[in-house]
């Protein structure tokens, strides 16, 4: 059954109905026996009373009756001297004492009683069907209320079961409201003993998940950190090999590109690890996005010029409450994506403006852009449109926008992705609230993985 509450209700009502039916059946049979005894006692009392009535020996007028009970009175000689109107001429009782006989088209309960004082014999009979009707009507009057009260009992049981399952509903609500990064133990308060094994199992699972995530984070950070040293050594050896084999050696050029890509991956993994809620100690302050963007562009300006790209910054000096270092990483990654995937001689624009209660940072390029289907996945970790063999020939690891997403959610910001101007290129917009509460990154939601733009 899909509902535990309905299952318990149906089960309890079924058991209650079965018990009531058995009790009613037993009570019916016992009551019928008791009613039979009462009716027989009444016949006996009437027989004693009738047998003591003084009568003339002959010409006694028939006594009126209601056709439901008849009698016959015999004298010492066995002669019928008195009877009721509807009593037959033959004996209505074949045996001494109580018996059942048929006459006048009905089944009768009969009694043959002999009065030893005056020698009279009285035979009295009562219709069996009427006796049963009267007995059943009395018994059913006591059974019907039990049946009619079942809906009320069902409602009470429904409410009682609902109250008993309240702790289960509380547990479900706690689990439903838990944030993605909240792996703390569940506390339901005064939970019933039957629910404690479930709570203990859930808390045990949360502890195992916490340990598993911690091992994963440590592995990523330790692996990235430990890879820095051998990568630096490889670069040194490559430098020496270029002196020996020449700078134009094709194999050395390919190897140098692969090492640069590996070094970039390691740095991105470290950065991703450092910006996770459990590791990054955010320090919020008032940050002017336009000024910070100009500083970053100035540091990278030679790269843009070397590729023949133009970069422009538009907008006001709107300030946001955020972590300066984290916001710098966000802007660097957005600009790095635009730089890498915009063609030689392309154009990149950074627009910063205030709109209502928010400040928008928009990075627009006129590169190849991203399809609508791919835009839904570019924030997945290690995801690159087209895989590692991107048609731009630019190396990447698929972590840049994952880091951007981490930092955006740290600042309660939203990210939008759309086509650039005139449907060409890509426009990435990060919308910050004017006044972001000074929260730590540990208070932000745990973020799923996202990938670098393709």
mmCIF file of C-alpha atoms in Angstrom, residues 139-381:
data_model
loop_
_atom_site.group_PDB
_atom_site.id
_atom_site.type_symbol
_atom_site.label_atom_id
_atom_site.label_comp_id
_atom_site.label_asym_id
_atom_site.label_seq_id
_atom_site.Cartn_x
_atom_site.Cartn_y
_atom_site.Cartn_z
ATOM 1 C CA UNK A 139 -30.579 -8.165 19.934
ATOM 2 C CA UNK A 140 -30.141 -6.146 16.725
ATOM 3 C CA UNK A 141 -30.890 -2.948 18.618
ATOM 4 C CA UNK A 142 -27.753 -3.615 20.620
ATOM 5 C CA UNK A 143 -25.652 -4.641 17.587
ATOM 6 C CA UNK A 144 -26.604 -1.881 15.135
ATOM 7 C CA UNK A 145 -24.981 0.925 17.197
ATOM 8 C CA UNK A 146 -21.707 -1.026 17.128
ATOM 9 C CA UNK A 147 -21.836 -1.103 13.316
ATOM 10 C CA UNK A 148 -22.906 2.518 12.966
ATOM 11 C CA UNK A 149 -20.064 3.708 15.190
ATOM 12 C CA UNK A 150 -17.427 2.248 12.830
ATOM 13 C CA UNK A 151 -17.119 5.475 10.714
ATOM 14 C CA UNK A 152 -16.562 7.460 13.899
ATOM 15 C CA UNK A 153 -14.015 4.891 15.021
ATOM 16 C CA UNK A 154 -12.330 5.121 11.620
ATOM 17 C CA UNK A 155 -12.038 8.908 11.914
ATOM 18 C CA UNK A 156 -10.617 8.651 15.435
ATOM 19 C CA UNK A 157 -8.157 5.969 14.347
ATOM 20 C CA UNK A 158 -7.110 8.141 11.366
ATOM 21 C CA UNK A 159 -6.398 11.078 13.682
ATOM 22 C CA UNK A 160 -4.620 8.915 16.253
ATOM 23 C CA UNK A 161 -2.439 7.292 13.603
ATOM 24 C CA UNK A 162 -1.661 10.719 12.149
ATOM 25 C CA UNK A 163 -0.556 11.898 15.589
ATOM 26 C CA UNK A 164 1.526 8.755 16.025
ATOM 27 C CA UNK A 165 3.218 9.329 12.655
ATOM 28 C CA UNK A 166 3.914 12.979 13.425
ATOM 29 C CA UNK A 167 7.553 12.250 14.236
ATOM 30 C CA UNK A 168 7.954 10.578 10.838
ATOM 31 C CA UNK A 169 6.545 13.675 9.144
ATOM 32 C CA UNK A 170 8.930 15.861 11.172
ATOM 33 C CA UNK A 171 11.869 13.698 10.091
ATOM 34 C CA UNK A 172 10.801 13.939 6.443
ATOM 35 C CA UNK A 173 10.492 17.724 6.757
ATOM 36 C CA UNK A 174 13.961 18.037 8.300
ATOM 37 C CA UNK A 175 15.501 15.972 5.514
ATOM 38 C CA UNK A 176 13.569 17.910 2.861
ATOM 39 C CA UNK A 177 14.769 21.273 4.177
ATOM 40 C CA UNK A 178 18.408 20.264 4.526
ATOM 41 C CA UNK A 179 20.760 22.219 2.307
ATOM 42 C CA UNK A 180 22.930 20.344 -0.147
ATOM 43 C CA UNK A 181 26.010 20.869 2.003
ATOM 44 C CA UNK A 182 24.339 20.227 5.341
ATOM 45 C CA UNK A 183 25.491 16.787 6.429
ATOM 46 C CA UNK A 184 24.964 17.389 10.136
ATOM 47 C CA UNK A 185 23.171 14.795 12.243
ATOM 48 C CA UNK A 186 19.375 14.768 12.261
ATOM 49 C CA UNK A 187 17.670 15.591 15.566
ATOM 50 C CA UNK A 188 13.921 14.990 15.789
ATOM 51 C CA UNK A 189 13.698 15.702 19.523
ATOM 52 C CA UNK A 190 11.499 13.332 21.495
ATOM 53 C CA UNK A 191 11.248 10.727 18.763
ATOM 54 C CA UNK A 192 9.480 7.437 19.544
ATOM 55 C CA UNK A 193 11.580 4.321 19.987
ATOM 56 C CA UNK A 194 10.297 2.808 16.734
ATOM 57 C CA UNK A 195 11.702 5.754 14.765
ATOM 58 C CA UNK A 196 15.119 5.799 16.422
ATOM 59 C CA UNK A 197 16.598 3.009 14.200
ATOM 60 C CA UNK A 198 15.651 5.063 11.116
ATOM 61 C CA UNK A 199 17.181 8.243 12.565
ATOM 62 C CA UNK A 200 20.328 6.352 13.599
ATOM 63 C CA UNK A 201 20.638 4.871 10.103
ATOM 64 C CA UNK A 202 20.188 8.309 8.462
ATOM 65 C CA UNK A 203 22.783 9.873 10.774
ATOM 66 C CA UNK A 204 25.168 6.993 10.110
ATOM 67 C CA UNK A 205 24.755 7.552 6.363
ATOM 68 C CA UNK A 206 25.383 11.293 6.793
ATOM 69 C CA UNK A 207 28.558 10.583 8.754
ATOM 70 C CA UNK A 208 29.800 8.238 6.040
ATOM 71 C CA UNK A 209 28.996 10.818 3.350
ATOM 72 C CA UNK A 210 30.835 13.515 5.294
ATOM 73 C CA UNK A 211 33.893 11.290 5.628
ATOM 74 C CA UNK A 212 33.713 10.358 1.949
ATOM 75 C CA UNK A 213 33.469 13.988 0.793
ATOM 76 C CA UNK A 214 36.296 14.978 3.107
ATOM 77 C CA UNK A 215 38.507 12.230 1.680
ATOM 78 C CA UNK A 216 37.645 13.392 -1.845
ATOM 79 C CA UNK A 217 38.470 17.012 -1.044
ATOM 80 C CA UNK A 218 41.733 16.081 0.642
ATOM 81 C CA UNK A 219 42.715 13.835 -2.237
ATOM 82 C CA UNK A 220 42.067 16.555 -4.830
ATOM 83 C CA UNK A 221 43.922 19.199 -2.843
ATOM 84 C CA UNK A 222 46.833 16.941 -1.874
ATOM 85 C CA UNK A 223 47.161 15.530 -5.387
ATOM 86 C CA UNK A 224 47.143 19.000 -6.951
ATOM 87 C CA UNK A 225 49.606 20.313 -4.387
ATOM 88 C CA UNK A 226 51.993 17.395 -4.744
ATOM 89 C CA UNK A 227 51.905 17.628 -8.545
ATOM 90 C CA UNK A 228 53.294 21.148 -8.492
ATOM 91 C CA UNK A 229 56.834 19.993 -7.683
ATOM 92 C CA UNK A 230 57.221 17.375 -10.447
ATOM 93 C CA UNK A 231 55.615 19.740 -12.949
ATOM 94 C CA UNK A 232 58.156 22.416 -12.072
ATOM 95 C CA UNK A 233 60.929 19.842 -12.488
ATOM 96 C CA UNK A 234 59.567 18.784 -15.890
ATOM 97 C CA UNK A 235 59.488 22.392 -17.041
ATOM 98 C CA UNK A 236 63.117 22.832 -15.977
ATOM 99 C CA UNK A 237 64.131 19.729 -17.903
ATOM 100 C CA UNK A 238 62.190 20.981 -20.951
ATOM 101 C CA UNK A 239 64.103 24.236 -20.779
ATOM 102 C CA UNK A 240 67.356 22.319 -20.796
ATOM 103 C CA UNK A 241 66.194 20.109 -23.662
ATOM 104 C CA UNK A 242 65.267 23.142 -25.758
ATOM 105 C CA UNK A 243 68.852 24.364 -25.394
ATOM 106 C CA UNK A 244 70.056 20.958 -26.586
ATOM 107 C CA UNK A 245 67.571 20.180 -29.370
ATOM 108 C CA UNK A 246 66.457 23.678 -30.348
ATOM 109 C CA UNK A 247 63.302 25.637 -29.668
ATOM 110 C CA UNK A 248 61.574 24.491 -32.846
ATOM 111 C CA UNK A 249 61.671 20.770 -32.055
ATOM 112 C CA UNK A 250 58.111 19.528 -32.700
ATOM 113 C CA UNK A 251 58.110 16.918 -29.946
ATOM 114 C CA UNK A 252 59.367 19.414 -27.391
ATOM 115 C CA UNK A 253 56.725 21.937 -28.445
ATOM 116 C CA UNK A 254 53.946 19.349 -28.007
ATOM 117 C CA UNK A 255 55.380 18.269 -24.680
ATOM 118 C CA UNK A 256 55.621 21.873 -23.522
ATOM 119 C CA UNK A 257 51.946 22.452 -24.385
ATOM 120 C CA UNK A 258 50.887 19.333 -22.514
ATOM 121 C CA UNK A 259 52.881 20.347 -19.448
ATOM 122 C CA UNK A 260 51.314 23.821 -19.539
ATOM 123 C CA UNK A 261 47.898 22.218 -19.738
ATOM 124 C CA UNK A 262 48.724 19.963 -16.798
ATOM 125 C CA UNK A 263 49.992 22.909 -14.780
ATOM 126 C CA UNK A 264 46.790 24.817 -15.567
ATOM 127 C CA UNK A 265 44.682 21.855 -14.477
ATOM 128 C CA UNK A 266 46.587 21.566 -11.188
ATOM 129 C CA UNK A 267 46.181 25.278 -10.476
ATOM 130 C CA UNK A 268 42.463 25.142 -11.269
ATOM 131 C CA UNK A 269 41.999 22.109 -9.017
ATOM 132 C CA UNK A 270 43.734 23.911 -6.176
ATOM 133 C CA UNK A 271 41.631 27.000 -6.781
ATOM 134 C CA UNK A 272 38.441 24.958 -6.910
ATOM 135 C CA UNK A 273 39.398 23.284 -3.648
ATOM 136 C CA UNK A 274 40.215 26.587 -1.944
ATOM 137 C CA UNK A 275 36.897 28.172 -2.914
ATOM 138 C CA UNK A 276 34.780 25.347 -1.507
ATOM 139 C CA UNK A 277 32.667 26.219 1.562
ATOM 140 C CA UNK A 278 34.790 24.249 4.010
ATOM 141 C CA UNK A 279 38.128 25.837 3.072
ATOM 142 C CA UNK A 280 37.761 29.400 1.892
ATOM 143 C CA UNK A 281 37.812 32.035 4.702
ATOM 144 C CA UNK A 282 35.802 34.765 3.029
ATOM 145 C CA UNK A 283 36.354 38.360 4.175
ATOM 146 C CA UNK A 284 33.590 40.626 2.951
ATOM 147 C CA UNK A 285 34.140 44.280 2.264
ATOM 148 C CA UNK A 286 32.969 46.957 -0.133
ATOM 149 C CA UNK A 287 34.464 46.198 -3.579
ATOM 150 C CA UNK A 288 34.221 48.423 -6.683
ATOM 151 C CA UNK A 289 33.734 45.990 -9.555
ATOM 152 C CA UNK A 290 34.804 48.434 -12.270
ATOM 153 C CA UNK A 291 38.087 49.313 -10.530
ATOM 154 C CA UNK A 292 38.842 45.654 -9.823
ATOM 155 C CA UNK A 293 38.105 44.765 -13.458
ATOM 156 C CA UNK A 294 40.449 47.489 -14.725
ATOM 157 C CA UNK A 295 43.251 46.143 -12.529
ATOM 158 C CA UNK A 296 42.803 42.614 -13.887
ATOM 159 C CA UNK A 297 42.585 43.796 -17.504
ATOM 160 C CA UNK A 298 45.745 45.853 -16.999
ATOM 161 C CA UNK A 299 47.610 42.747 -15.794
ATOM 162 C CA UNK A 300 46.411 40.723 -18.819
ATOM 163 C CA UNK A 301 46.449 43.518 -21.375
ATOM 164 C CA UNK A 302 49.616 42.254 -23.094
ATOM 165 C CA UNK A 303 47.918 38.900 -23.757
ATOM 166 C CA UNK A 304 44.934 40.581 -25.420
ATOM 167 C CA UNK A 305 47.202 42.773 -27.525
ATOM 168 C CA UNK A 306 49.321 39.785 -28.502
ATOM 169 C CA UNK A 307 46.221 38.117 -29.928
ATOM 170 C CA UNK A 308 45.032 41.276 -31.636
ATOM 171 C CA UNK A 309 41.920 41.454 -29.496
ATOM 172 C CA UNK A 310 40.289 44.652 -28.363
ATOM 173 C CA UNK A 311 38.881 44.861 -24.827
ATOM 174 C CA UNK A 312 36.670 47.657 -23.495
ATOM 175 C CA UNK A 313 35.182 48.368 -20.074
ATOM 176 C CA UNK A 314 31.872 50.231 -19.778
ATOM 177 C CA UNK A 315 29.817 51.196 -16.777
ATOM 178 C CA UNK A 316 29.811 52.833 -13.377
ATOM 179 C CA UNK A 317 31.764 52.189 -10.214
ATOM 180 C CA UNK A 318 28.975 50.304 -8.465
ATOM 181 C CA UNK A 319 30.134 48.570 -5.308
ATOM 182 C CA UNK A 320 29.191 45.171 -3.958
ATOM 183 C CA UNK A 321 29.731 43.647 -0.555
ATOM 184 C CA UNK A 322 32.069 40.749 -1.292
ATOM 185 C CA UNK A 323 35.427 39.094 -0.935
ATOM 186 C CA UNK A 324 37.938 40.987 -3.083
ATOM 187 C CA UNK A 325 40.182 38.011 -3.803
ATOM 188 C CA UNK A 326 37.264 35.733 -4.753
ATOM 189 C CA UNK A 327 35.719 38.399 -6.996
ATOM 190 C CA UNK A 328 39.084 38.823 -8.699
ATOM 191 C CA UNK A 329 39.195 35.107 -9.456
ATOM 192 C CA UNK A 330 35.646 35.286 -10.852
ATOM 193 C CA UNK A 331 36.531 38.161 -13.216
ATOM 194 C CA UNK A 332 39.831 36.515 -14.222
ATOM 195 C CA UNK A 333 38.101 33.275 -15.205
ATOM 196 C CA UNK A 334 35.413 35.063 -17.207
ATOM 197 C CA UNK A 335 38.018 37.120 -19.046
ATOM 198 C CA UNK A 336 40.221 34.071 -19.533
ATOM 199 C CA UNK A 337 37.359 32.211 -21.198
ATOM 200 C CA UNK A 338 36.606 35.150 -23.459
ATOM 201 C CA UNK A 339 40.305 35.521 -24.325
ATOM 202 C CA UNK A 340 40.838 31.831 -25.122
ATOM 203 C CA UNK A 341 37.742 31.239 -27.222
ATOM 204 C CA UNK A 342 37.544 34.544 -29.088
ATOM 205 C CA UNK A 343 39.295 34.463 -32.436
ATOM 206 C CA UNK A 344 42.371 36.467 -33.436
ATOM 207 C CA UNK A 345 41.389 40.111 -33.738
ATOM 208 C CA UNK A 346 38.101 39.606 -31.901
ATOM 209 C CA UNK A 347 36.385 42.024 -29.559
ATOM 210 C CA UNK A 348 35.658 41.642 -25.833
ATOM 211 C CA UNK A 349 33.541 43.987 -23.747
ATOM 212 C CA UNK A 350 33.044 44.195 -19.979
ATOM 213 C CA UNK A 351 29.885 46.022 -18.936
ATOM 214 C CA UNK A 352 29.092 46.985 -15.334
ATOM 215 C CA UNK A 353 25.830 48.714 -14.529
ATOM 216 C CA UNK A 354 23.327 49.136 -11.719
ATOM 217 C CA UNK A 355 19.815 47.878 -12.356
ATOM 218 C CA UNK A 356 17.295 48.285 -9.568
ATOM 219 C CA UNK A 357 18.626 46.536 -6.479
ATOM 220 C CA UNK A 358 21.385 44.695 -8.279
ATOM 221 C CA UNK A 359 24.698 45.288 -10.017
ATOM 222 C CA UNK A 360 25.397 43.411 -13.237
ATOM 223 C CA UNK A 361 28.791 42.331 -14.478
ATOM 224 C CA UNK A 362 28.633 41.232 -18.118
ATOM 225 C CA UNK A 363 31.466 39.820 -20.224
ATOM 226 C CA UNK A 364 30.589 39.771 -23.933
ATOM 227 C CA UNK A 365 32.669 38.456 -26.820
ATOM 228 C CA UNK A 366 32.123 37.921 -30.536
ATOM 229 C CA UNK A 367 33.602 34.424 -30.609
ATOM 230 C CA UNK A 368 31.936 31.179 -31.744
ATOM 231 C CA UNK A 369 29.487 31.197 -28.828
ATOM 232 C CA UNK A 370 27.789 28.188 -27.269
ATOM 233 C CA UNK A 371 24.638 26.392 -28.356
ATOM 234 C CA UNK A 372 21.575 26.573 -26.106
ATOM 235 C CA UNK A 373 21.849 22.852 -25.292
ATOM 236 C CA UNK A 374 25.494 23.159 -24.307
ATOM 237 C CA UNK A 375 24.821 26.244 -22.159
ATOM 238 C CA UNK A 376 22.868 24.049 -19.776
ATOM 239 C CA UNK A 377 25.938 21.894 -19.146
ATOM 240 C CA UNK A 378 28.933 24.215 -19.256
ATOM 241 C CA UNK A 379 28.872 24.634 -15.480
ATOM 242 C CA UNK A 380 29.455 20.914 -14.908
ATOM 243 C CA UNK A 381 32.901 20.076 -13.613
#
